[in-house]
Amino acid sequence: MLWPVKKVTWKVILAVSTIGLLNISNAYAEVAIVVHPSNTSSFDQSTIKKIFLGKAKSFSNGRSAILISTSAKDPVTDEFNTKVIGKSSSQVKAYWSKILFTGKGTPPQEMDSASEVIATVSSNPDAIAYVDASAASDAVKVVATF
């Protein structure tokens, strides 16, 4: 009677492990920071972090930055917040709630898809955004990957 239970247990363990491996691949997605191809500013992680936290309002070329982000539901948002900002998505959301409430800034405009982000950035010289690196195209300039 124990043998069928062991057989079922191993099937469950195998299924759960497979699902876990599938989720790990999303957890290590490469994040690309993209700007309009005409943007000649220089970017490093510190600069990108300051821009996306509203602490720097313009690029090194003097033009005002327009922040674009993917949906909070998109896994790349969690990756960006962790790798670049150094905070969890809930911490970033709380940060922007405080900034918005005090009138000190505006959070990034959220887009529903990477293709929408790319289209917006490619048509606006002042836009900066992040997408999954695999979604970046020739329509935008990748200035950093994390």
PDB file of N, CA and C in Angstrom, residues 27-120:
ATOM      1  N   ALA A  27      12.989  35.076 -13.134  1.00  0.00           N
ATOM      2  CA  ALA A  27      13.616  35.849 -12.068  1.00  0.00           C
ATOM      3  C   ALA A  27      14.975  36.405 -12.483  1.00  0.00           C
ATOM      4  N   TYR A  28      15.555  35.852 -13.525  1.00  0.00           N
ATOM      5  CA  TYR A  28      16.862  36.316 -13.954  1.00  0.00           C
ATOM      6  C   TYR A  28      16.822  36.991 -15.317  1.00  0.00           C
ATOM      7  N   ALA A  29      15.696  37.591 -15.648  1.00  0.00           N
ATOM      8  CA  ALA A  29      15.579  38.303 -16.918  1.00  0.00           C
ATOM      9  C   ALA A  29      16.534  39.491 -16.923  1.00  0.00           C
ATOM     10  N   GLU A  30      17.097  39.763 -18.080  1.00  0.00           N
ATOM     11  CA  GLU A  30      17.992  40.907 -18.205  1.00  0.00           C
ATOM     12  C   GLU A  30      17.154  42.144 -18.508  1.00  0.00           C
ATOM     13  N   VAL A  31      17.411  43.207 -17.772  1.00  0.00           N
ATOM     14  CA  VAL A  31      16.669  44.455 -17.922  1.00  0.00           C
ATOM     15  C   VAL A  31      17.497  45.413 -18.770  1.00  0.00           C
ATOM     16  N   ALA A  32      16.859  45.977 -19.800  1.00  0.00           N
ATOM     17  CA  ALA A  32      17.528  46.961 -20.659  1.00  0.00           C
ATOM     18  C   ALA A  32      16.950  48.344 -20.385  1.00  0.00           C
ATOM     19  N   ILE A  33      17.815  49.316 -20.195  1.00  0.00           N
ATOM     20  CA  ILE A  33      17.398  50.713 -20.058  1.00  0.00           C
ATOM     21  C   ILE A  33      17.461  51.301 -21.459  1.00  0.00           C
ATOM     22  N   VAL A  34      16.340  51.868 -21.913  1.00  0.00           N
ATOM     23  CA  VAL A  34      16.263  52.363 -23.287  1.00  0.00           C
ATOM     24  C   VAL A  34      15.894  53.843 -23.323  1.00  0.00           C
ATOM     25  N   VAL A  35      16.445  54.533 -24.317  1.00  0.00           N
ATOM     26  CA  VAL A  35      16.154  55.946 -24.561  1.00  0.00           C
ATOM     27  C   VAL A  35      15.968  56.126 -26.064  1.00  0.00           C
ATOM     28  N   HIS A  36      15.556  57.316 -26.439  1.00  0.00           N
ATOM     29  CA  HIS A  36      15.437  57.661 -27.858  1.00  0.00           C
ATOM     30  C   HIS A  36      16.837  57.612 -28.481  1.00  0.00           C
ATOM     31  N   PRO A  37      16.956  57.171 -29.730  1.00  0.00           N
ATOM     32  CA  PRO A  37      18.282  57.082 -30.364  1.00  0.00           C
ATOM     33  C   PRO A  37      19.060  58.402 -30.411  1.00  0.00           C
ATOM     34  N   SER A  38      18.369  59.520 -30.363  1.00  0.00           N
ATOM     35  CA  SER A  38      19.068  60.815 -30.427  1.00  0.00           C
ATOM     36  C   SER A  38      19.624  61.273 -29.080  1.00  0.00           C
ATOM     37  N   ASN A  39      19.292  60.572 -28.001  1.00  0.00           N
ATOM     38  CA  ASN A  39      19.748  60.960 -26.664  1.00  0.00           C
ATOM     39  C   ASN A  39      21.243  60.654 -26.534  1.00  0.00           C
ATOM     40  N   THR A  40      22.028  61.689 -26.291  1.00  0.00           N
ATOM     41  CA  THR A  40      23.487  61.532 -26.197  1.00  0.00           C
ATOM     42  C   THR A  40      24.000  61.554 -24.758  1.00  0.00           C
ATOM     43  N   SER A  41      23.100  61.546 -23.797  1.00  0.00           N
ATOM     44  CA  SER A  41      23.504  61.581 -22.388  1.00  0.00           C
ATOM     45  C   SER A  41      24.266  60.325 -22.009  1.00  0.00           C
ATOM     46  N   SER A  42      25.042  60.432 -20.931  1.00  0.00           N
ATOM     47  CA  SER A  42      25.743  59.259 -20.410  1.00  0.00           C
ATOM     48  C   SER A  42      24.942  58.699 -19.239  1.00  0.00           C
ATOM     49  N   PHE A  43      24.994  57.384 -19.087  1.00  0.00           N
ATOM     50  CA  PHE A  43      24.196  56.715 -18.069  1.00  0.00           C
ATOM     51  C   PHE A  43      25.032  55.680 -17.338  1.00  0.00           C
ATOM     52  N   ASP A  44      24.899  55.675 -16.005  1.00  0.00           N
ATOM     53  CA  ASP A  44      25.422  54.594 -15.192  1.00  0.00           C
ATOM     54  C   ASP A  44      24.302  54.218 -14.224  1.00  0.00           C
ATOM     55  N   GLN A  45      24.508  53.195 -13.421  1.00  0.00           N
ATOM     56  CA  GLN A  45      23.440  52.735 -12.538  1.00  0.00           C
ATOM     57  C   GLN A  45      22.988  53.827 -11.577  1.00  0.00           C
ATOM     58  N   SER A  46      23.916  54.584 -11.040  1.00  0.00           N
ATOM     59  CA  SER A  46      23.575  55.650 -10.102  1.00  0.00           C
ATOM     60  C   SER A  46      22.687  56.712 -10.762  1.00  0.00           C
ATOM     61  N   THR A  47      23.042  57.105 -11.973  1.00  0.00           N
ATOM     62  CA  THR A  47      22.260  58.110 -12.705  1.00  0.00           C
ATOM     63  C   THR A  47      20.864  57.589 -13.004  1.00  0.00           C
ATOM     64  N   ILE A  48      20.789  56.347 -13.457  1.00  0.00           N
ATOM     65  CA  ILE A  48      19.492  55.740 -13.784  1.00  0.00           C
ATOM     66  C   ILE A  48      18.623  55.656 -12.536  1.00  0.00           C
ATOM     67  N   LYS A  49      19.216  55.247 -11.418  1.00  0.00           N
ATOM     68  CA  LYS A  49      18.480  55.160 -10.156  1.00  0.00           C
ATOM     69  C   LYS A  49      17.936  56.533  -9.761  1.00  0.00           C
ATOM     70  N   LYS A  50      18.775  57.559  -9.837  1.00  0.00           N
ATOM     71  CA  LYS A  50      18.331  58.916  -9.480  1.00  0.00           C
ATOM     72  C   LYS A  50      17.200  59.385 -10.387  1.00  0.00           C
ATOM     73  N   ILE A  51      17.305  59.104 -11.671  1.00  0.00           N
ATOM     74  CA  ILE A  51      16.254  59.515 -12.608  1.00  0.00           C
ATOM     75  C   ILE A  51      14.947  58.805 -12.279  1.00  0.00           C
ATOM     76  N   PHE A  52      14.998  57.485 -12.070  1.00  0.00           N
ATOM     77  CA  PHE A  52      13.769  56.730 -11.833  1.00  0.00           C
ATOM     78  C   PHE A  52      13.200  56.917 -10.429  1.00  0.00           C
ATOM     79  N   LEU A  53      13.947  57.523  -9.532  1.00  0.00           N
ATOM     80  CA  LEU A  53      13.399  57.886  -8.217  1.00  0.00           C
ATOM     81  C   LEU A  53      13.010  59.362  -8.171  1.00  0.00           C
ATOM     82  N   GLY A  54      13.152  60.048  -9.289  1.00  0.00           N
ATOM     83  CA  GLY A  54      12.768  61.454  -9.357  1.00  0.00           C
ATOM     84  C   GLY A  54      13.750  62.388  -8.673  1.00  0.00           C
ATOM     85  N   LYS A  55      14.916  61.885  -8.295  1.00  0.00           N
ATOM     86  CA  LYS A  55      15.924  62.726  -7.633  1.00  0.00           C
ATOM     87  C   LYS A  55      16.711  63.543  -8.650  1.00  0.00           C
ATOM     88  N   ALA A  56      16.756  63.074  -9.874  1.00  0.00           N
ATOM     89  CA  ALA A  56      17.329  63.826 -10.995  1.00  0.00           C
ATOM     90  C   ALA A  56      16.195  63.982 -12.002  1.00  0.00           C
ATOM     91  N   LYS A  57      15.915  65.194 -12.378  1.00  0.00           N
ATOM     92  CA  LYS A  57      14.773  65.460 -13.254  1.00  0.00           C
ATOM     93  C   LYS A  57      15.173  65.601 -14.723  1.00  0.00           C
ATOM     94  N   SER A  58      16.484  65.639 -14.979  1.00  0.00           N
ATOM     95  CA  SER A  58      16.919  65.822 -16.367  1.00  0.00           C
ATOM     96  C   SER A  58      18.141  64.963 -16.661  1.00  0.00           C
ATOM     97  N   PHE A  59      18.392  64.785 -17.945  1.00  0.00           N
ATOM     98  CA  PHE A  59      19.552  64.038 -18.410  1.00  0.00           C
ATOM     99  C   PHE A  59      20.795  64.922 -18.329  1.00  0.00           C
ATOM    100  N   SER A  60      21.952  64.329 -18.535  1.00  0.00           N
ATOM    101  CA  SER A  60      23.200  65.098 -18.509  1.00  0.00           C
ATOM    102  C   SER A  60      23.273  66.120 -19.649  1.00  0.00           C
ATOM    103  N   ASN A  61      22.436  65.950 -20.676  1.00  0.00           N
ATOM    104  CA  ASN A  61      22.403  66.922 -21.778  1.00  0.00           C
ATOM    105  C   ASN A  61      21.475  68.105 -21.480  1.00  0.00           C
ATOM    106  N   GLY A  62      20.859  68.105 -20.285  1.00  0.00           N
ATOM    107  CA  GLY A  62      20.010  69.212 -19.862  1.00  0.00           C
ATOM    108  C   GLY A  62      18.530  69.054 -20.159  1.00  0.00           C
ATOM    109  N   ARG A  63      18.165  68.070 -20.956  1.00  0.00           N
ATOM    110  CA  ARG A  63      16.753  67.875 -21.299  1.00  0.00           C
ATOM    111  C   ARG A  63      16.024  67.159 -20.172  1.00  0.00           C
ATOM    112  N   SER A  64      14.766  67.542 -19.932  1.00  0.00           N
ATOM    113  CA  SER A  64      13.946  66.913 -18.895  1.00  0.00           C
ATOM    114  C   SER A  64      13.661  65.457 -19.239  1.00  0.00           C
ATOM    115  N   ALA A  65      13.724  64.604 -18.233  1.00  0.00           N
ATOM    116  CA  ALA A  65      13.478  63.174 -18.430  1.00  0.00           C
ATOM    117  C   ALA A  65      12.001  62.854 -18.253  1.00  0.00           C
ATOM    118  N   ILE A  66      11.466  62.079 -19.172  1.00  0.00           N
ATOM    119  CA  ILE A  66      10.098  61.573 -19.066  1.00  0.00           C
ATOM    120  C   ILE A  66      10.218  60.086 -18.754  1.00  0.00           C
ATOM    121  N   LEU A  67       9.735  59.699 -17.578  1.00  0.00           N
ATOM    122  CA  LEU A  67       9.885  58.329 -17.100  1.00  0.00           C
ATOM    123  C   LEU A  67       8.757  57.437 -17.600  1.00  0.00           C
ATOM    124  N   ILE A  68       9.128  56.302 -18.153  1.00  0.00           N
ATOM    125  CA  ILE A  68       8.173  55.313 -18.637  1.00  0.00           C
ATOM    126  C   ILE A  68       8.535  53.985 -17.979  1.00  0.00           C
ATOM    127  N   SER A  69       7.522  53.256 -17.535  1.00  0.00           N
ATOM    128  CA  SER A  69       7.789  51.936 -16.961  1.00  0.00           C
ATOM    129  C   SER A  69       6.790  50.924 -17.497  1.00  0.00           C
ATOM    130  N   THR A  70       7.136  49.674 -17.336  1.00  0.00           N
ATOM    131  CA  THR A  70       6.197  48.618 -17.672  1.00  0.00           C
ATOM    132  C   THR A  70       5.194  48.501 -16.531  1.00  0.00           C
ATOM    133  N   SER A  71       4.159  47.743 -16.748  1.00  0.00           N
ATOM    134  CA  SER A  71       3.124  47.539 -15.741  1.00  0.00           C
ATOM    135  C   SER A  71       3.728  46.937 -14.473  1.00  0.00           C
ATOM    136  N   ALA A  72       3.155  47.277 -13.345  1.00  0.00           N
ATOM    137  CA  ALA A  72       3.620  46.720 -12.070  1.00  0.00           C
ATOM    138  C   ALA A  72       3.468  45.198 -12.058  1.00  0.00           C
ATOM    139  N   LYS A  73       2.597  44.669 -12.904  1.00  0.00           N
ATOM    140  CA  LYS A  73       2.372  43.222 -12.983  1.00  0.00           C
ATOM    141  C   LYS A  73       3.445  42.516 -13.814  1.00  0.00           C
ATOM    142  N   ASP A  74       4.198  43.269 -14.596  1.00  0.00           N
ATOM    143  CA  ASP A  74       5.225  42.693 -15.463  1.00  0.00           C
ATOM    144  C   ASP A  74       6.429  42.274 -14.619  1.00  0.00           C
ATOM    145  N   PRO A  75       6.912  41.037 -14.752  1.00  0.00           N
ATOM    146  CA  PRO A  75       8.065  40.583 -13.957  1.00  0.00           C
ATOM    147  C   PRO A  75       9.315  41.444 -14.131  1.00  0.00           C
ATOM    148  N   VAL A  76       9.465  42.101 -15.277  1.00  0.00           N
ATOM    149  CA  VAL A  76      10.650  42.938 -15.493  1.00  0.00           C
ATOM    150  C   VAL A  76      10.650  44.140 -14.545  1.00  0.00           C
ATOM    151  N   THR A  77       9.475  44.565 -14.099  1.00  0.00           N
ATOM    152  CA  THR A  77       9.397  45.666 -13.135  1.00  0.00           C
ATOM    153  C   THR A  77      10.051  45.257 -11.816  1.00  0.00           C
ATOM    154  N   ASP A  78       9.760  44.045 -11.355  1.00  0.00           N
ATOM    155  CA  ASP A  78      10.394  43.551 -10.127  1.00  0.00           C
ATOM    156  C   ASP A  78      11.907  43.453 -10.304  1.00  0.00           C
ATOM    157  N   GLU A  79      12.335  42.959 -11.465  1.00  0.00           N
ATOM    158  CA  GLU A  79      13.769  42.850 -11.747  1.00  0.00           C
ATOM    159  C   GLU A  79      14.434  44.223 -11.738  1.00  0.00           C
ATOM    160  N   PHE A  80      13.810  45.191 -12.400  1.00  0.00           N
ATOM    161  CA  PHE A  80      14.354  46.547 -12.444  1.00  0.00           C
ATOM    162  C   PHE A  80      14.463  47.124 -11.038  1.00  0.00           C
ATOM    163  N   ASN A  81      13.381  47.016 -10.276  1.00  0.00           N
ATOM    164  CA  ASN A  81      13.381  47.581  -8.925  1.00  0.00           C
ATOM    165  C   ASN A  81      14.455  46.945  -8.048  1.00  0.00           C
ATOM    166  N   THR A  82      14.631  45.642  -8.171  1.00  0.00           N
ATOM    167  CA  THR A  82      15.631  44.944  -7.365  1.00  0.00           C
ATOM    168  C   THR A  82      17.053  45.246  -7.829  1.00  0.00           C
ATOM    169  N   LYS A  83      17.298  45.091  -9.135  1.00  0.00           N
ATOM    170  CA  LYS A  83      18.660  45.224  -9.667  1.00  0.00           C
ATOM    171  C   LYS A  83      19.151  46.664  -9.752  1.00  0.00           C
ATOM    172  N   VAL A  84      18.278  47.586 -10.132  1.00  0.00           N
ATOM    173  CA  VAL A  84      18.714  48.964 -10.382  1.00  0.00           C
ATOM    174  C   VAL A  84      18.419  49.876  -9.198  1.00  0.00           C
ATOM    175  N   ILE A  85      17.195  49.828  -8.713  1.00  0.00           N
ATOM    176  CA  ILE A  85      16.787  50.712  -7.615  1.00  0.00           C
ATOM    177  C   ILE A  85      17.272  50.178  -6.266  1.00  0.00           C
ATOM    178  N   GLY A  86      17.359  48.865  -6.140  1.00  0.00           N
ATOM    179  CA  GLY A  86      17.803  48.269  -4.879  1.00  0.00           C
ATOM    180  C   GLY A  86      16.702  48.171  -3.846  1.00  0.00           C
ATOM    181  N   LYS A  87      15.456  48.158  -4.306  1.00  0.00           N
ATOM    182  CA  LYS A  87      14.302  48.056  -3.410  1.00  0.00           C
ATOM    183  C   LYS A  87      13.306  47.071  -3.998  1.00  0.00           C
ATOM    184  N   SER A  88      12.415  46.565  -3.149  1.00  0.00           N
ATOM    185  CA  SER A  88      11.341  45.705  -3.648  1.00  0.00           C
ATOM    186  C   SER A  88      10.304  46.581  -4.351  1.00  0.00           C
ATOM    187  N   SER A  89       9.458  45.957  -5.135  1.00  0.00           N
ATOM    188  CA  SER A  89       8.420  46.717  -5.835  1.00  0.00           C
ATOM    189  C   SER A  89       7.471  47.406  -4.858  1.00  0.00           C
ATOM    190  N   SER A  90       7.175  46.760  -3.734  1.00  0.00           N
ATOM    191  CA  SER A  90       6.287  47.397  -2.750  1.00  0.00           C
ATOM    192  C   SER A  90       6.969  48.613  -2.112  1.00  0.00           C
ATOM    193  N   GLN A  91       8.278  48.551  -1.907  1.00  0.00           N
ATOM    194  CA  GLN A  91       9.006  49.705  -1.366  1.00  0.00           C
ATOM    195  C   GLN A  91       9.018  50.862  -2.367  1.00  0.00           C
ATOM    196  N   VAL A  92       9.197  50.548  -3.643  1.00  0.00           N
ATOM    197  CA  VAL A  92       9.189  51.589  -4.676  1.00  0.00           C
ATOM    198  C   VAL A  92       7.803  52.215  -4.774  1.00  0.00           C
ATOM    199  N   LYS A  93       6.768  51.387  -4.691  1.00  0.00           N
ATOM    200  CA  LYS A  93       5.393  51.905  -4.742  1.00  0.00           C
ATOM    201  C   LYS A  93       5.133  52.832  -3.555  1.00  0.00           C
ATOM    202  N   ALA A  94       5.567  52.438  -2.367  1.00  0.00           N
ATOM    203  CA  ALA A  94       5.395  53.276  -1.175  1.00  0.00           C
ATOM    204  C   ALA A  94       6.179  54.579  -1.315  1.00  0.00           C
ATOM    205  N   TYR A  95       7.385  54.502  -1.852  1.00  0.00           N
ATOM    206  CA  TYR A  95       8.210  55.693  -2.080  1.00  0.00           C
ATOM    207  C   TYR A  95       7.470  56.676  -2.979  1.00  0.00           C
ATOM    208  N   TRP A  96       6.954  56.182  -4.111  1.00  0.00           N
ATOM    209  CA  TRP A  96       6.274  57.077  -5.044  1.00  0.00           C
ATOM    210  C   TRP A  96       4.959  57.615  -4.483  1.00  0.00           C
ATOM    211  N   SER A  97       4.289  56.839  -3.660  1.00  0.00           N
ATOM    212  CA  SER A  97       3.065  57.333  -3.012  1.00  0.00           C
ATOM    213  C   SER A  97       3.388  58.541  -2.145  1.00  0.00           C
ATOM    214  N   LYS A  98       4.477  58.459  -1.395  1.00  0.00           N
ATOM    215  CA  LYS A  98       4.906  59.564  -0.529  1.00  0.00           C
ATOM    216  C   LYS A  98       5.295  60.787  -1.369  1.00  0.00           C
ATOM    217  N   ILE A  99       6.084  60.580  -2.414  1.00  0.00           N
ATOM    218  CA  ILE A  99       6.532  61.681  -3.274  1.00  0.00           C
ATOM    219  C   ILE A  99       5.335  62.352  -3.948  1.00  0.00           C
ATOM    220  N   LEU A 100       4.414  61.553  -4.428  1.00  0.00           N
ATOM    221  CA  LEU A 100       3.222  62.085  -5.092  1.00  0.00           C
ATOM    222  C   LEU A 100       2.356  62.864  -4.105  1.00  0.00           C
ATOM    223  N   PHE A 101       2.173  62.320  -2.900  1.00  0.00           N
ATOM    224  CA  PHE A 101       1.346  62.966  -1.877  1.00  0.00           C
ATOM    225  C   PHE A 101       1.926  64.318  -1.461  1.00  0.00           C
ATOM    226  N   THR A 102       3.246  64.401  -1.370  1.00  0.00           N
ATOM    227  CA  THR A 102       3.880  65.656  -0.949  1.00  0.00           C
ATOM    228  C   THR A 102       4.076  66.629  -2.116  1.00  0.00           C
ATOM    229  N   GLY A 103       3.729  66.202  -3.318  1.00  0.00           N
ATOM    230  CA  GLY A 103       3.840  67.071  -4.489  1.00  0.00           C
ATOM    231  C   GLY A 103       5.263  67.270  -4.984  1.00  0.00           C
ATOM    232  N   LYS A 104       6.153  66.357  -4.630  1.00  0.00           N
ATOM    233  CA  LYS A 104       7.563  66.513  -4.999  1.00  0.00           C
ATOM    234  C   LYS A 104       7.958  65.778  -6.278  1.00  0.00           C
ATOM    235  N   GLY A 105       6.998  65.140  -6.912  1.00  0.00           N
ATOM    236  CA  GLY A 105       7.341  64.421  -8.138  1.00  0.00           C
ATOM    237  C   GLY A 105       6.183  63.611  -8.664  1.00  0.00           C
ATOM    238  N   THR A 106       6.408  63.019  -9.814  1.00  0.00           N
ATOM    239  CA  THR A 106       5.407  62.187 -10.468  1.00  0.00           C
ATOM    240  C   THR A 106       6.044  60.847 -10.814  1.00  0.00           C
ATOM    241  N   PRO A 107       5.383  59.745 -10.475  1.00  0.00           N
ATOM    242  CA  PRO A 107       5.961  58.434 -10.784  1.00  0.00           C
ATOM    243  C   PRO A 107       6.003  58.189 -12.290  1.00  0.00           C
ATOM    244  N   PRO A 108       6.775  57.202 -12.708  1.00  0.00           N
ATOM    245  CA  PRO A 108       6.825  56.877 -14.137  1.00  0.00           C
ATOM    246  C   PRO A 108       5.442  56.525 -14.682  1.00  0.00           C
ATOM    247  N   GLN A 109       5.225  56.879 -15.928  1.00  0.00           N
ATOM    248  CA  GLN A 109       3.982  56.516 -16.603  1.00  0.00           C
ATOM    249  C   GLN A 109       4.057  55.029 -16.932  1.00  0.00           C
ATOM    250  N   GLU A 110       3.036  54.270 -16.523  1.00  0.00           N
ATOM    251  CA  GLU A 110       3.031  52.826 -16.755  1.00  0.00           C
ATOM    252  C   GLU A 110       2.423  52.488 -18.104  1.00  0.00           C
ATOM    253  N   MET A 111       3.054  51.569 -18.794  1.00  0.00           N
ATOM    254  CA  MET A 111       2.566  51.055 -20.071  1.00  0.00           C
ATOM    255  C   MET A 111       2.228  49.579 -19.886  1.00  0.00           C
ATOM    256  N   ASP A 112       1.277  49.106 -20.683  1.00  0.00           N
ATOM    257  CA  ASP A 112       0.815  47.729 -20.544  1.00  0.00           C
ATOM    258  C   ASP A 112       1.736  46.678 -21.158  1.00  0.00           C
ATOM    259  N   SER A 113       2.541  47.071 -22.127  1.00  0.00           N
ATOM    260  CA  SER A 113       3.381  46.076 -22.797  1.00  0.00           C
ATOM    261  C   SER A 113       4.730  46.681 -23.182  1.00  0.00           C
ATOM    262  N   ALA A 114       5.678  45.795 -23.407  1.00  0.00           N
ATOM    263  CA  ALA A 114       7.010  46.244 -23.829  1.00  0.00           C
ATOM    264  C   ALA A 114       6.944  46.928 -25.188  1.00  0.00           C
ATOM    265  N   SER A 115       6.079  46.438 -26.070  1.00  0.00           N
ATOM    266  CA  SER A 115       5.971  47.061 -27.395  1.00  0.00           C
ATOM    267  C   SER A 115       5.433  48.484 -27.289  1.00  0.00           C
ATOM    268  N   GLU A 116       4.535  48.717 -26.341  1.00  0.00           N
ATOM    269  CA  GLU A 116       4.018  50.068 -26.104  1.00  0.00           C
ATOM    270  C   GLU A 116       5.126  50.976 -25.545  1.00  0.00           C
ATOM    271  N   VAL A 117       5.943  50.431 -24.661  1.00  0.00           N
ATOM    272  CA  VAL A 117       7.078  51.183 -24.103  1.00  0.00           C
ATOM    273  C   VAL A 117       8.046  51.561 -25.223  1.00  0.00           C
ATOM    274  N   ILE A 118       8.393  50.609 -26.052  1.00  0.00           N
ATOM    275  CA  ILE A 118       9.329  50.856 -27.161  1.00  0.00           C
ATOM    276  C   ILE A 118       8.769  51.915 -28.103  1.00  0.00           C
ATOM    277  N   ALA A 119       7.484  51.815 -28.445  1.00  0.00           N
ATOM    278  CA  ALA A 119       6.859  52.790 -29.350  1.00  0.00           C
ATOM    279  C   ALA A 119       6.889  54.188 -28.747  1.00  0.00           C
ATOM    280  N   THR A 120       6.618  54.300 -27.453  1.00  0.00           N
ATOM    281  CA  THR A 120       6.607  55.599 -26.780  1.00  0.00           C
ATOM    282  C   THR A 120       8.010  56.206 -26.733  1.00  0.00           C
TER     283      THR A 120
END
